Amino acid sequence: MIERFLYWLRATFRPTASDQTTLDELVFHAEMAAQRLIDEGVDATEARVRAAAMVGDTRRVLSSVREERGGAPLAGIALDVRSSWRSLRRTPSFTVTAILTLGLGLGAVTAVFTLIDTVLLRTLPYERPEQLVTIWRTDTTYQRIPALAANWDRIGVAYPAEARLHSARFLESAAIFRISDLSLTSDGVPATVTAGVATPALPSVLRIPVAQGRWFLPGEVGEGAPRLVVLSDRLWRTRFGGDPTVLGRAIQLEEEPFEVIGVLPPRFALRGLSPWASTTASPDLWVPIGTTGEFLGEGGLNWETIARLAPGATLAQARDELWNLVRDPADADRPGGVRVVARHDAEIGGARRPIALLLGAVLLVLCIACGNVTALLLGRAGTRETELRTRAALGASSRRLILQLLSESAILAAWGGFVGLAIAVLALRGAAWLLPAGLPSLDLAWPSLAALGAAFVVTLVTVLLFGLLPALWLTRRAGAHAPSGRGESRAATRRGGLQGVMIGTQVAMALALLAGASLLVRTVLREAAIDPGFAVDRVAVIELLPLPSRFGEDLASRGAYLDRLVASASAVAGVEQVALGNTPPFADNPSNWGIRVEGQEKRIMVQREAISPGYLEVLGVPVLAGRDLDSSDRPSDAQVASTLVNESMARRFWPDQSPLGREIQSPDGYTLTVVGVVGDFRGAALSTPPTPTFYVSARQVFSNPWLVMRVTSPAALDGAMREVSVQLRAADPMLILGRVETLSHLVVDSLGPQRLRAGLLIACAGTALLLAAIGIGGVVGYGVRQQMREIGVRLALGASPRGAVRFAQRQVLLGVVGGVVAGLAGAVALSRFLSSYLFELSPLDPASFVAAVLLLSAGAWLASWLPARRAARIDPMQVLRTE
Amino acid sequence: MSQSLLKGTLDLLILGTLAREPLHGWGLAEQIEARSAQRVQVNPGSLYPSLERLQRRGWIRSAWSTTEAGRKARYYHLTAAGRRQLREAQVEWRRSVDAVAGVLEGVWLIPEGAR
């Protein structure tokens, strides 16, 4: 044992010394031989000559000895790699195809690994982030209202609850906050900033202290709170130029002076998670609760919470304790509950499912890619059989042969890895643009280190997998004795069977992906075909953000202000009609009020819109009964007003009678009389059915007016939008315009996530189909070469060229058919994972499956037909001659 | 002796010869030739690779020493593992010879005297 080790040491690390030793030995041998000849009486010179001849060519002896020694192992590997690289370069089409195939698969996997790493695994940048939780209220009554149903379990808390949270045993600290937009005027230029409104405990919950100055003190929130503001690092640097003397300065928010008392460090970035807020970006500045006119009573469920669990507390314990603290003590029998969710889960929970689906899809693609390359290698291995058999006969051990073949696979995998890296970077750039908004900020420019490591492991495994199989199979064949004819065809059938299985697997996976893609495509098409209920092509919306000093406080001045704006907008050429509303469809979150219908006790949540006369006309919504609101419907002191209801509301509350003349009690004290019924239209998403809605005259309550306008022709829309913006600013130079969009753009945007999902799955399915086609083409092409003789015979015996082509195509028939069957089964089993993304479509929708099967069959047929055409061109005479 | 038979048995011959005494390459060749009554001609082209192979397997060990004539030569010794291998190979050789003899029993076409 020790001897062998010592020998190995010497052979590996001192090969030249070993060579020298052998040479010395040979010299000695020759001298002794010469000496014996001299002793026998031969002449000295001749003796030396004969002795040298006996030793023979020293170089040959030396190389034999070297071969026994095994050579320096490292040099051997280098030799293998070089010769493999040469042989790969001699077949460029194979090499390029294999590298590209691998690159596609590996690149996709690397990109998704990076996504997983940065989105799902990244920890929040706070201290002990696992202790941070979000508290939501739940209310099952919301599930009955379509527009609210999706978020029935993510309702905020009321302001008075915050004080009660401080007495919670299982919470160490808690804060509530809300994110909205405010106007900022300092140095004169008005702009909209994202503002966070919060309680004093927020920095201690996050355990991030302010960088400069201070945060609000416990007494500085609530009714009559002082006007203080803390700037974010980003706003301080961009708007205030990083001015070190900013503390104590006064800035104008909503035209009120606020004093800057602090600046936050860069890592204080808190996103909003409330689905009810209009914005969720990390705020530019923070002000205390009570300074922005928020409703501070029990009914205002606007506040998000972020809290830190006490050490050792569990989510369940917190949840049990919190329900009594968070709900209104005066409303004891209101149904509902509370959810305590880890902050990390709350932030990324929505992304888990799509990323998991994506991972599944790309792993399928990678499997197909590896299967392809294995099939290509197997096909190529057939042509190298004689070469390898010669090598085996010359003494190469099977271990060396396997190493040689593996080095080929390793080269392919290495190059595939490089190409894959490039593809991954490109894919990540694309993904950053495609991913749904609201995910944590992703610096996805480069694949992360962890993802690279994972990809490296995957590459290694794929090399071993797809390289080992052909290598083992081949060396076993090469090492065997010369095969008889029977052995040849048996082996060929075995190889053909293996290839058939691989093709079948690839086809199955491609079919599964295609079926999923066609399901999603049909969903998008269905949803896009829904009639939204309003006229889409000639309408634009403009968000108006007037400063309070301009807007005024009372109804009269607000009314006059808005009239001026509407007049200046109407004067623009091409504008047919202008009106105002507070939540145009697809533009903003609707407001929901609990009203009481006359004669009933319970309050029902319905949607409420404040509109000006002509709003419904601008949108093209028909009046089905009664009349529209007009300028005579002003609010009066008697707290009565007119209202319109939509079809859904009429059906819901007055199914058997006309709603005209009926009365509704609004929570703000007004008694509303129904004067008209209008058509339903979609409010936020095409897939959400219309909600019961009532419309009141905007004169009463406009807080965030939107201007809606209709133009005479669709072509005039863009120009009119620009001109109207100019005119509005001319009417009030201090007016801030928010979003300016066409309705059609908003509707199309709302389909964004579905289109994205469909697009991604189409990309995966297309790649899978392409790879499967390459595999099929390779097998058929190789089959044609192998069976040239048989095809020639058939042609000579009178078969038509088309028949020859079909014969060649039949190679893959079994594999493809088997693959289709397996793929259908797989698609049926897996499609239920997509069911949450489908709209009015069963996961087993037959049309989608049929489409997928047809597409796949066509692709497979084409892929087999192209190389099979060569069969028709075979000259039977030439083939038979070369027997 | 035919070359193909020699290739397989040269290792055995070397091990057996070294079992008596350590020898250098030339000495080995001389000994084998002498004991086989000149029937086995060991040429260096097969001897030294064999010696290398036996070293690699750990059955023999080499060391430089001086001959009686005062020259430097590389001597080969049998190792304990080599001794074991020699024993096994001898048994195997015996079995092969007996097997062949068993098949050829009674089939003696060589005229007497041509040993």
Coordinates of C-alpha atoms in Angstrom, one line a residue, chain A residues 81-360:
Chain A
V81 CA -9.6 18.4 -23.1
R82 CA -7.6 19.6 -26.1
S83 CA -8.5 16.6 -28.3
S84 CA -12.2 16.8 -27.2
W85 CA -12.2 20.5 -28.2
R86 CA -10.7 19.7 -31.6
S87 CA -13.3 17.0 -32.2
L88 CA -16.1 19.3 -31.2
R89 CA -14.8 22.0 -33.6
R90 CA -14.9 19.5 -36.4
T91 CA -18.7 19.3 -36.1
P92 CA -19.8 22.9 -35.7
S93 CA -23.5 22.4 -36.2
F94 CA -23.7 19.9 -33.4
T95 CA -21.5 21.9 -31.1
V96 CA -23.3 25.2 -31.6
T97 CA -26.7 23.5 -31.2
A98 CA -25.7 21.8 -28.0
I99 CA -24.2 24.9 -26.5
L100 CA -27.1 27.1 -27.4
T101 CA -29.5 24.5 -26.0
L102 CA -27.7 24.2 -22.8
G103 CA -27.3 28.0 -22.6
L104 CA -31.0 28.5 -22.9
G105 CA -31.8 26.0 -20.1
L106 CA -29.0 27.1 -17.8
G107 CA -29.7 30.8 -18.4
A108 CA -33.3 30.5 -17.6
V109 CA -32.6 28.6 -14.4
T110 CA -30.0 31.1 -13.3
A111 CA -32.3 34.0 -13.8
V112 CA -35.1 32.4 -11.8
F113 CA -32.7 31.4 -9.0
T114 CA -31.7 35.0 -8.8
L115 CA -35.3 36.1 -8.7
I116 CA -35.9 33.6 -5.9
D117 CA -32.8 34.8 -4.0
T118 CA -33.5 38.5 -4.3
V119 CA -37.3 38.4 -3.9
L120 CA -38.1 35.5 -1.6
L121 CA -35.0 35.0 0.4
R122 CA -33.8 38.4 1.0
T123 CA -34.4 39.6 4.5
L124 CA -35.8 42.9 5.5
P125 CA -33.1 45.5 6.2
Y126 CA -34.2 45.8 9.9
E127 CA -32.8 44.5 13.1
R128 CA -34.3 41.1 14.0
P129 CA -36.7 41.2 11.0
E130 CA -38.5 38.0 12.0
Q131 CA -40.1 39.8 14.9
L132 CA -41.8 42.4 12.7
V133 CA -45.5 41.8 12.0
T134 CA -48.4 43.4 10.3
I135 CA -51.8 43.4 11.8
W136 CA -54.9 43.2 9.6
R137 CA -58.5 43.2 10.5
T138 CA -60.8 40.8 8.7
D139 CA -64.5 41.2 7.9
T140 CA -66.4 38.5 6.1
T141 CA -69.2 40.8 5.1
Y142 CA -66.8 42.4 2.6
Q143 CA -66.9 39.1 0.7
R144 CA -70.3 39.9 -0.6
I145 CA -69.2 43.0 -2.4
P146 CA -67.2 42.2 -5.5
A147 CA -65.1 45.4 -5.4
L148 CA -64.1 44.7 -1.7
A149 CA -64.1 40.9 -1.7
A150 CA -60.4 40.5 -2.7
N151 CA -59.3 42.4 0.4
W152 CA -61.7 41.3 3.0
D153 CA -58.8 40.1 5.1
R154 CA -56.5 43.1 4.8
I155 CA -58.5 45.9 6.4
G156 CA -56.7 48.5 8.5
V157 CA -57.3 49.6 12.0
A158 CA -58.8 52.8 13.5
Y159 CA -56.6 55.4 15.1
P160 CA -57.9 54.9 18.7
A161 CA -56.8 51.3 18.5
E162 CA -53.1 52.4 18.5
A163 CA -53.2 53.5 22.1
R164 CA -54.8 50.2 23.1
L165 CA -52.0 48.3 21.2
H166 CA -49.5 49.7 23.6
S167 CA -51.0 47.6 26.4
A168 CA -50.6 44.4 24.5
R169 CA -48.5 41.8 26.3
F170 CA -47.3 40.0 23.3
L171 CA -46.2 43.1 21.4
E172 CA -43.0 44.9 22.3
S173 CA -43.8 48.0 20.3
A174 CA -46.4 49.0 17.8
A175 CA -47.0 51.9 15.4
I176 CA -49.6 52.8 12.9
F177 CA -49.2 54.7 9.7
R178 CA -50.7 55.6 6.4
I179 CA -49.2 56.7 3.1
S180 CA -50.8 59.2 0.8
D181 CA -49.9 62.1 -1.5
L182 CA -49.5 65.7 -0.4
S183 CA -48.4 68.8 -2.2
L184 CA -45.1 70.3 -1.3
T185 CA -44.3 73.8 -1.9
S186 CA -40.9 75.1 -0.9
D187 CA -39.0 77.5 -3.0
G188 CA -42.2 78.0 -4.8
V189 CA -42.3 75.0 -7.1
P190 CA -45.3 72.9 -6.3
A191 CA -44.9 69.1 -6.5
T192 CA -46.6 66.1 -5.1
V193 CA -44.7 64.0 -2.6
T194 CA -45.5 60.7 -1.0
A195 CA -46.1 61.4 2.7
G196 CA -46.3 59.0 5.6
V197 CA -48.5 59.9 8.4
A198 CA -47.4 58.0 11.6
T199 CA -47.3 57.7 15.3
P200 CA -44.3 58.4 17.5
A201 CA -43.4 54.7 18.0
L202 CA -42.4 54.0 14.4
P203 CA -38.6 54.3 14.6
S204 CA -38.5 52.2 17.8
V205 CA -40.5 49.4 16.1
L206 CA -38.1 49.4 13.2
R207 CA -35.2 50.0 15.6
I208 CA -33.8 52.6 13.2
P209 CA -33.2 56.0 14.9
V210 CA -33.2 59.3 12.9
A211 CA -30.0 60.4 11.4
Q212 CA -30.4 64.0 12.3
G213 CA -32.7 65.8 14.7
R214 CA -35.6 63.9 16.2
W215 CA -38.9 62.1 15.5
F216 CA -42.3 63.1 17.0
L217 CA -42.8 62.8 20.7
P218 CA -45.7 60.9 22.2
G219 CA -47.6 64.1 22.9
E220 CA -47.2 65.4 19.3
V221 CA -49.9 63.3 17.5
G222 CA -53.7 63.3 17.4
E223 CA -56.1 66.3 17.6
G224 CA -54.2 69.5 17.4
A225 CA -50.9 68.0 16.6
P226 CA -48.1 70.4 15.9
R227 CA -47.0 70.6 12.3
L228 CA -43.7 68.8 12.3
V229 CA -42.1 66.9 9.5
V230 CA -39.2 64.4 9.2
L231 CA -37.5 64.1 5.8
S232 CA -36.4 60.9 4.2
D233 CA -32.7 60.7 3.1
R234 CA -33.7 60.7 -0.5
L235 CA -35.8 63.8 -0.3
W236 CA -33.2 65.6 1.7
R237 CA -30.6 65.0 -0.9
T238 CA -32.7 65.6 -4.0
R239 CA -35.0 68.5 -3.0
F240 CA -32.9 70.1 -0.3
G241 CA -29.4 69.4 -1.7
G242 CA -28.3 67.6 1.5
D243 CA -28.4 70.9 3.2
P244 CA -27.0 70.4 6.8
T245 CA -28.9 73.4 8.1
V246 CA -32.3 72.1 7.0
L247 CA -33.4 71.4 10.6
G248 CA -35.7 74.1 11.8
R249 CA -36.7 75.2 8.2
A250 CA -40.3 75.6 7.4
I251 CA -41.7 73.9 4.3
Q252 CA -45.3 74.1 2.9
L253 CA -47.3 70.9 2.8
E254 CA -50.8 71.5 1.5
E255 CA -50.0 75.1 1.9
E256 CA -49.5 74.8 5.6
P257 CA -46.1 75.5 7.2
F258 CA -44.4 72.5 8.7
E259 CA -41.2 72.6 10.6
V260 CA -38.4 70.2 9.7
I261 CA -37.3 68.5 12.9
G262 CA -35.4 65.5 11.6
V263 CA -33.8 63.6 8.7
L264 CA -33.9 59.8 8.4
P265 CA -31.0 57.5 7.5
P266 CA -31.1 55.9 4.0
R267 CA -32.1 52.5 5.3
F268 CA -35.4 53.8 6.8
A269 CA -37.6 52.7 3.9
L270 CA -41.0 51.5 4.8
R271 CA -43.4 50.4 2.0
G272 CA -47.1 50.5 2.5
L273 CA -48.9 47.2 2.2
S274 CA -52.5 48.4 2.4
P275 CA -54.5 47.4 -0.7
W276 CA -56.8 50.4 0.0
A277 CA -54.1 53.1 -0.3
S278 CA -53.6 54.8 -3.6
T279 CA -49.9 54.6 -3.3
T280 CA -47.5 52.2 -1.5
A281 CA -44.1 53.7 -2.3
S282 CA -41.7 54.4 0.5
P283 CA -42.6 57.9 1.8
D284 CA -40.5 61.0 1.0
L285 CA -41.4 62.5 4.4
W286 CA -43.3 61.8 7.5
V287 CA -45.7 63.9 9.5
P288 CA -47.6 63.2 12.7
I289 CA -51.1 61.8 12.6
G290 CA -53.6 64.6 13.0
T291 CA -51.9 67.2 10.9
T292 CA -53.5 66.2 7.6
G293 CA -57.1 66.2 8.4
E294 CA -57.4 62.5 8.8
F295 CA -60.5 61.0 10.4
L296 CA -59.4 60.0 13.9
G297 CA -62.6 58.2 15.0
E298 CA -63.3 54.5 15.3
G299 CA -64.8 54.2 11.9
G300 CA -61.8 55.3 10.0
L301 CA -60.2 52.0 9.2
N302 CA -57.4 53.5 7.2
W303 CA -54.3 52.8 9.2
E304 CA -51.7 50.1 8.6
T305 CA -49.9 48.7 11.6
I306 CA -46.3 47.5 12.0
A307 CA -45.4 46.0 15.3
R308 CA -42.6 44.0 16.9
L309 CA -43.4 40.9 18.8
A310 CA -42.3 40.6 22.3
P311 CA -39.4 38.2 22.7
G312 CA -40.7 34.6 22.6
A313 CA -44.2 35.6 21.5
T314 CA -45.8 33.7 18.7
L315 CA -48.1 35.0 16.0
A316 CA -51.0 33.0 17.4
Q317 CA -50.6 34.5 20.9
A318 CA -50.5 37.9 19.5
R319 CA -53.6 37.3 17.3
D320 CA -55.6 36.0 20.2
E321 CA -54.8 39.0 22.3
L322 CA -55.2 41.6 19.7
W323 CA -58.8 41.1 18.5
N324 CA -60.2 42.7 21.7
L325 CA -57.7 45.5 21.5
V326 CA -58.1 46.4 17.9
R327 CA -61.8 46.5 17.4
D328 CA -64.2 49.2 18.4
P329 CA -65.3 48.7 22.0
A330 CA -68.6 50.3 21.3
D331 CA -69.3 47.9 18.4
A332 CA -69.0 44.7 20.3
D333 CA -71.1 42.4 18.1
R334 CA -69.6 43.4 14.8
P335 CA -68.4 40.3 13.0
G336 CA -64.8 40.1 12.2
G337 CA -61.4 39.0 13.2
V338 CA -57.7 39.9 13.2
R339 CA -54.7 38.5 11.4
V340 CA -51.2 38.8 12.5
V341 CA -48.8 38.2 9.6
A342 CA -45.0 38.2 9.6
R343 CA -43.9 41.4 7.9
H344 CA -41.7 39.4 5.5
D345 CA -44.7 37.2 4.4
A346 CA -46.9 40.2 4.0
E347 CA -44.4 42.0 1.8
I348 CA -43.5 39.1 -0.6
G349 CA -46.5 36.7 -0.1
G350 CA -48.0 37.7 -3.4
A351 CA -44.9 36.9 -5.3
R352 CA -44.4 33.4 -4.0
R353 CA -46.9 31.7 -6.3
P354 CA -45.9 33.2 -9.6
I355 CA -42.2 32.6 -8.9
A356 CA -42.9 29.0 -7.9
L357 CA -44.7 28.5 -11.1
L358 CA -41.9 30.2 -13.0
L359 CA -39.4 27.9 -11.4
G360 CA -41.4 24.9 -12.3

